[in-house]
XYZ file of C-alpha atoms in Angstrom:
351
model
C 4.222 -10.731 50.643
C 5.646 -13.106 47.930
C 8.370 -12.793 45.787
C 7.480 -11.742 41.839
C 10.744 -13.269 40.362
C 11.010 -15.531 37.169
C 8.707 -18.073 39.373
C 4.830 -18.165 39.291
C 2.702 -19.165 42.540
C 3.049 -22.869 41.123
C 7.132 -22.391 41.418
C 7.596 -22.857 37.806
C 7.284 -20.150 35.210
C 4.852 -17.680 35.461
C 1.901 -18.377 33.186
C -0.083 -16.470 30.931
C -3.125 -16.603 33.267
C -0.909 -15.588 36.041
C 0.256 -12.401 33.934
C -3.362 -11.853 33.453
C -4.495 -11.778 37.211
C -1.757 -9.207 38.225
C -2.432 -6.989 35.274
C -6.601 -7.611 36.600
C -7.573 -8.464 32.495
C -8.666 -11.422 30.613
C -6.038 -13.946 29.329
C -7.061 -12.809 25.506
C -6.010 -9.545 26.427
C -2.818 -10.163 27.566
C -2.282 -12.063 24.406
C -2.985 -9.499 22.491
C -0.569 -7.153 24.269
C 2.160 -9.672 23.420
C 1.024 -10.189 20.379
C 1.335 -7.057 18.952
C -2.308 -6.128 18.304
C -3.527 -2.615 18.057
C -7.029 -3.701 19.727
C -5.237 -2.506 22.875
C -6.006 0.715 24.697
C -2.573 2.355 25.893
C -4.007 1.899 29.916
C -4.236 -1.712 29.099
C -1.180 -1.940 27.546
C 0.852 -0.640 30.379
C -0.893 -2.815 32.892
C 0.190 -5.929 31.155
C 3.639 -5.037 30.237
C 4.097 -3.801 33.907
C 3.004 -7.382 34.984
C 4.685 -9.245 32.743
C 8.118 -7.447 34.034
C 7.087 -8.054 37.705
C 6.216 -11.515 37.311
C 9.183 -12.357 34.328
C 7.347 -13.572 32.075
C 8.857 -15.010 29.033
C 6.180 -16.255 26.270
C 6.705 -19.370 25.031
C 6.439 -19.158 20.993
C 6.738 -22.487 20.059
C 3.992 -23.807 22.157
C 1.486 -20.381 21.705
C 1.814 -21.047 18.162
C 1.050 -24.428 17.964
C -2.182 -24.013 20.708
C -3.504 -21.237 18.855
C -2.956 -22.984 15.222
C -0.606 -20.101 14.374
C 3.193 -19.855 12.907
C 3.896 -16.039 14.075
C 4.584 -15.439 10.227
C 2.799 -13.202 7.739
C 3.833 -12.945 4.284
C 3.963 -9.346 2.192
C 3.215 -10.757 -1.552
C 3.769 -8.534 -4.406
C 1.865 -10.189 -7.445
C 4.381 -8.103 -9.981
C 7.686 -9.709 -11.503
C 10.860 -8.803 -9.266
C 11.993 -6.253 -11.948
C 9.736 -4.080 -11.152
C 9.589 -4.476 -6.953
C 13.060 -3.145 -7.415
C 12.276 -0.005 -10.057
C 9.927 1.776 -8.305
C 10.057 2.849 -5.052
C 6.596 2.846 -3.801
C 7.032 -0.804 -2.804
C 10.325 -0.354 -1.084
C 8.135 2.699 0.914
C 5.343 -0.147 1.636
C 8.174 -2.775 3.010
C 9.932 -0.052 4.944
C 6.838 1.250 6.560
C 5.438 -2.479 7.422
C 8.784 -3.632 8.430
C 8.939 -0.687 10.885
C 5.084 -1.504 12.405
C 6.628 -5.438 13.000
C 9.403 -4.919 14.535
C 7.881 -4.022 17.849
C 6.050 -8.313 17.590
C 7.165 -11.336 17.412
C 6.427 -11.852 13.922
C 8.427 -12.775 10.759
C 7.830 -11.458 7.621
C 7.921 -13.558 4.287
C 8.652 -11.495 1.011
C 6.829 -13.472 -2.040
C 6.531 -12.116 -5.633
C 3.686 -13.954 -7.715
C 4.392 -12.500 -11.041
C 3.970 -15.443 -13.389
C 1.519 -17.958 -13.250
C 3.855 -20.470 -12.308
C 4.800 -18.145 -9.058
C 1.034 -17.920 -8.554
C 0.386 -21.752 -8.545
C 3.299 -22.377 -5.917
C 1.960 -19.982 -4.078
C -1.737 -20.902 -3.620
C -0.308 -24.160 -2.447
C 1.886 -22.485 0.091
C -1.481 -20.613 1.317
C -3.548 -23.286 1.001
C -1.110 -25.196 3.827
C -1.643 -22.458 6.061
C 2.032 -21.837 6.633
C 1.271 -17.768 7.600
C -1.025 -16.335 9.971
C -2.123 -13.617 7.376
C -0.888 -11.988 3.958
C -0.717 -8.197 2.815
C -1.149 -8.058 -0.619
C 0.091 -4.778 -2.874
C -0.285 -3.923 -6.575
C -3.763 -5.717 -6.827
C -5.421 -5.576 -10.159
C -8.825 -5.921 -10.604
C -8.882 -9.603 -12.391
C -6.263 -10.917 -9.329
C -7.362 -14.069 -8.125
C -5.311 -13.748 -4.841
C -8.091 -11.748 -2.967
C -10.927 -14.006 -3.583
C -8.651 -17.221 -3.012
C -7.683 -15.518 0.414
C -11.335 -15.036 1.564
C -11.716 -18.827 0.703
C -8.891 -19.921 2.863
C -10.053 -17.831 5.310
C -6.326 -16.296 5.724
C -7.027 -13.076 7.358
C -5.551 -10.505 4.668
C -5.349 -6.153 3.784
C -4.514 -5.083 0.423
C -2.836 -1.772 -0.619
C -5.835 -0.306 -2.287
C -9.420 -1.998 -2.889
C -10.217 -3.500 -6.442
C -13.421 -1.662 -6.913
C -15.170 0.491 -4.810
C -17.642 -2.467 -3.743
C -14.277 -4.129 -2.588
C -14.959 -6.886 0.642
C -11.542 -7.006 1.696
C -9.971 -4.923 4.276
C -7.815 -1.978 2.577
C -5.611 0.762 3.013
C -5.137 3.286 0.399
C -3.977 6.742 -0.353
C -6.638 9.326 -1.887
C -6.038 8.813 -5.475
C -9.079 10.919 -6.700
C -8.123 13.899 -4.778
C -4.264 13.538 -5.854
C -5.470 13.526 -9.824
C -7.530 16.590 -9.003
C -4.954 18.432 -7.139
C -2.087 17.712 -10.253
C -4.642 19.005 -12.427
C -5.887 22.062 -10.600
C -2.258 23.113 -9.806
C -1.623 22.942 -13.520
C -4.360 24.832 -14.644
C -3.357 27.853 -11.986
C -0.229 27.754 -13.438
C -1.783 29.342 -16.640
C -1.931 25.451 -18.718
C -5.007 24.487 -20.485
C -3.463 21.989 -22.944
C -3.255 19.016 -20.041
C -2.551 15.467 -21.331
C -2.276 12.336 -18.470
C -0.544 9.510 -18.788
C -2.557 6.923 -17.051
C -1.410 4.139 -15.128
C -1.915 0.676 -15.798
C -6.346 0.630 -15.573
C -7.098 -2.524 -13.969
C -5.668 -1.068 -10.677
C -8.423 0.664 -9.209
C -6.325 3.806 -7.958
C -5.122 4.821 -11.393
C -8.864 4.715 -12.609
C -9.321 6.873 -9.616
C -6.252 9.372 -10.754
C -8.200 9.616 -14.499
C -11.313 10.638 -12.348
C -9.872 13.422 -10.437
C -8.303 14.701 -13.971
C -11.591 14.602 -15.497
C -13.406 16.077 -12.786
C -10.906 19.158 -12.246
C -10.978 19.856 -15.968
C -15.168 20.224 -15.827
C -15.156 22.054 -13.139
C -13.172 24.780 -14.367
C -15.323 24.669 -17.616
C -13.045 22.428 -19.400
C -14.070 19.826 -21.796
C -12.068 16.638 -21.432
C -10.367 15.829 -24.598
C -10.026 12.171 -24.754
C -6.710 12.106 -27.216
C -5.054 13.847 -24.376
C -5.471 10.850 -21.604
C -2.649 7.780 -22.998
C -2.839 4.676 -20.799
C 0.598 3.638 -19.047
C 1.587 0.961 -17.179
C 3.602 2.742 -14.445
C 6.980 1.824 -15.953
C 9.796 4.187 -17.192
C 9.115 2.724 -20.813
C 5.944 2.977 -20.422
C 6.025 6.894 -19.761
C 8.546 7.322 -22.496
C 5.919 5.333 -24.765
C 3.027 7.189 -23.894
C 4.875 10.702 -23.913
C 5.674 10.034 -27.708
C 1.985 8.924 -28.691
C 0.619 12.347 -26.447
C 3.620 14.234 -28.705
C 2.937 12.761 -32.134
C -0.924 13.164 -31.525
C -1.301 16.485 -29.782
C 2.011 18.741 -30.360
C 0.249 21.810 -28.752
C -0.526 20.228 -25.738
C 1.406 22.536 -22.677
C 1.725 20.026 -19.447
C 1.330 16.737 -18.681
C 0.343 14.770 -15.294
C 2.139 11.480 -15.387
C 0.496 9.044 -13.179
C 3.681 7.941 -11.131
C 6.967 9.478 -10.710
C 8.577 6.630 -12.790
C 6.134 7.249 -15.418
C 7.066 11.086 -15.708
C 10.888 10.153 -15.591
C 10.407 8.097 -18.922
C 7.929 11.078 -20.035
C 10.643 13.560 -19.404
C 13.368 11.674 -21.735
C 10.693 12.351 -24.356
C 9.875 15.579 -24.369
C 13.771 16.310 -24.261
C 14.110 14.093 -27.639
C 11.565 16.121 -28.929
C 13.407 19.534 -28.049
C 10.707 20.779 -25.603
C 12.132 22.652 -22.635
C 10.719 21.950 -18.898
C 9.017 23.991 -17.401
C 8.861 26.618 -20.324
C 7.227 24.426 -23.259
C 5.587 21.933 -21.040
C 4.856 21.886 -17.640
C 5.108 17.688 -15.783
C 3.593 16.625 -12.753
C 4.167 12.847 -11.515
C 2.732 11.053 -8.847
C 4.271 9.242 -5.641
C 6.651 11.959 -4.521
C 9.646 9.373 -4.678
C 13.366 10.157 -4.554
C 12.878 10.338 -7.951
C 10.845 13.808 -7.978
C 13.246 15.197 -6.061
C 16.352 14.100 -7.840
C 15.016 15.001 -11.296
C 16.434 17.739 -13.477
C 14.538 20.247 -13.378
C 13.175 18.747 -9.603
C 9.720 17.223 -10.505
C 6.089 18.708 -8.943
C 4.641 15.455 -7.632
C 1.681 14.287 -5.470
C 2.940 13.020 -2.326
C 0.949 9.883 -0.577
C 1.765 8.738 2.397
C 3.400 4.956 1.378
C 5.342 4.273 4.798
C 2.544 5.252 6.272
C 0.180 3.054 4.500
C 2.432 0.287 4.599
C 2.113 0.418 8.828
C -1.837 0.991 8.711
C -1.614 -2.448 6.338
C 0.148 -4.359 9.183
C -2.086 -2.416 11.856
C -5.327 -3.718 10.191
C -3.850 -7.188 9.557
C -2.724 -7.491 12.971
C -6.340 -6.688 14.340
C -7.632 -9.555 11.925
C -5.443 -11.855 12.839
C -6.037 -11.466 16.509
C -9.683 -11.798 15.615
C -9.536 -15.221 13.888
C -12.301 -14.845 11.972
C -12.835 -13.573 8.409
C -14.218 -9.829 8.504
C -17.461 -11.033 6.639
C -18.500 -13.651 9.005
C -18.207 -10.904 11.798
C -20.682 -8.864 10.336
C -18.422 -5.826 10.783
C -18.391 -2.978 8.341
C -15.578 -3.002 5.821
C -12.134 -1.287 7.274
C -11.445 1.141 3.813
C -8.650 3.204 5.308
C -8.015 5.870 2.909
C -5.073 8.413 3.637
C -4.937 12.131 2.423
C -2.390 13.108 -0.423
C -0.684 16.789 -1.047
C 1.071 18.174 -3.939
C 4.918 18.712 -3.565
C 5.368 22.030 -5.670
C 8.513 22.113 -7.762
C 10.483 23.687 -10.966
C 8.984 21.229 -13.426
C 5.698 22.888 -13.450
């Protein structure tokens, strides 16, 4: 019987074809396993990994990338200013999820900010040169041109939430509608009746869906929606403070607030305290994200928990699938890949 050390049948380094023959699979399947694609069964992955170990196969990363027109790099693009990225736990949690899933592959991750027009132009030039194999795009606004640019360039891309109900790009999101409903239903169950809502930026589809959940929960409970109790925010602490101040001036009798993010809830809490309102005795407060901010707030903040790290992991899984196929989803004629993960309410002392 031949020895299966670090040399293949030709006497040189083992080849991809030899690994495929040993595992009893096709060359493309071996490539997908080596590249970390999720589109491989556990049994097949185990067979390929065993063949790799037996033959001592070592991937030639540079040659593989060149032959496949690959860079072995993906970009996490944040079309927001750096200050917002570092201020909001949402972004770091997405990054943590992506990083943990990427650690099992040989691909590199580039973090790119595109919050200004100059940064967007520079990014467009960078992407047009096809210097990455795929893009993860987070915090997408309705009028953002980046998703359409990626589609035109035929660069595989996954976004962290659809731009609309008719999204064509693969996306991963949490159940924003259900999260908004659960926040209001919780407050109604606690006896609150004048429930205000501080929205996120309404050019973000997820923020729109939270408003929809807020409205429907009130209507289904038999209450009319008072438009004066809805105040636009922008996902920042300053925006939460400003919106809460406006709401108190307009409707001082309000007895509860659902803020569209924990960061805005922190700003709202300060505005309530500035106005001499006790939480939750006078005004109950609920946030969204269930970040560390919620747990460390005084009083601890009731918040809608969305699995942000899991969203990051699922985004990368979808992107690796797109890259392994190497054809845009539209040209494949496949159904849209829209992943929606469940949310749940974490009740604490603020409500």
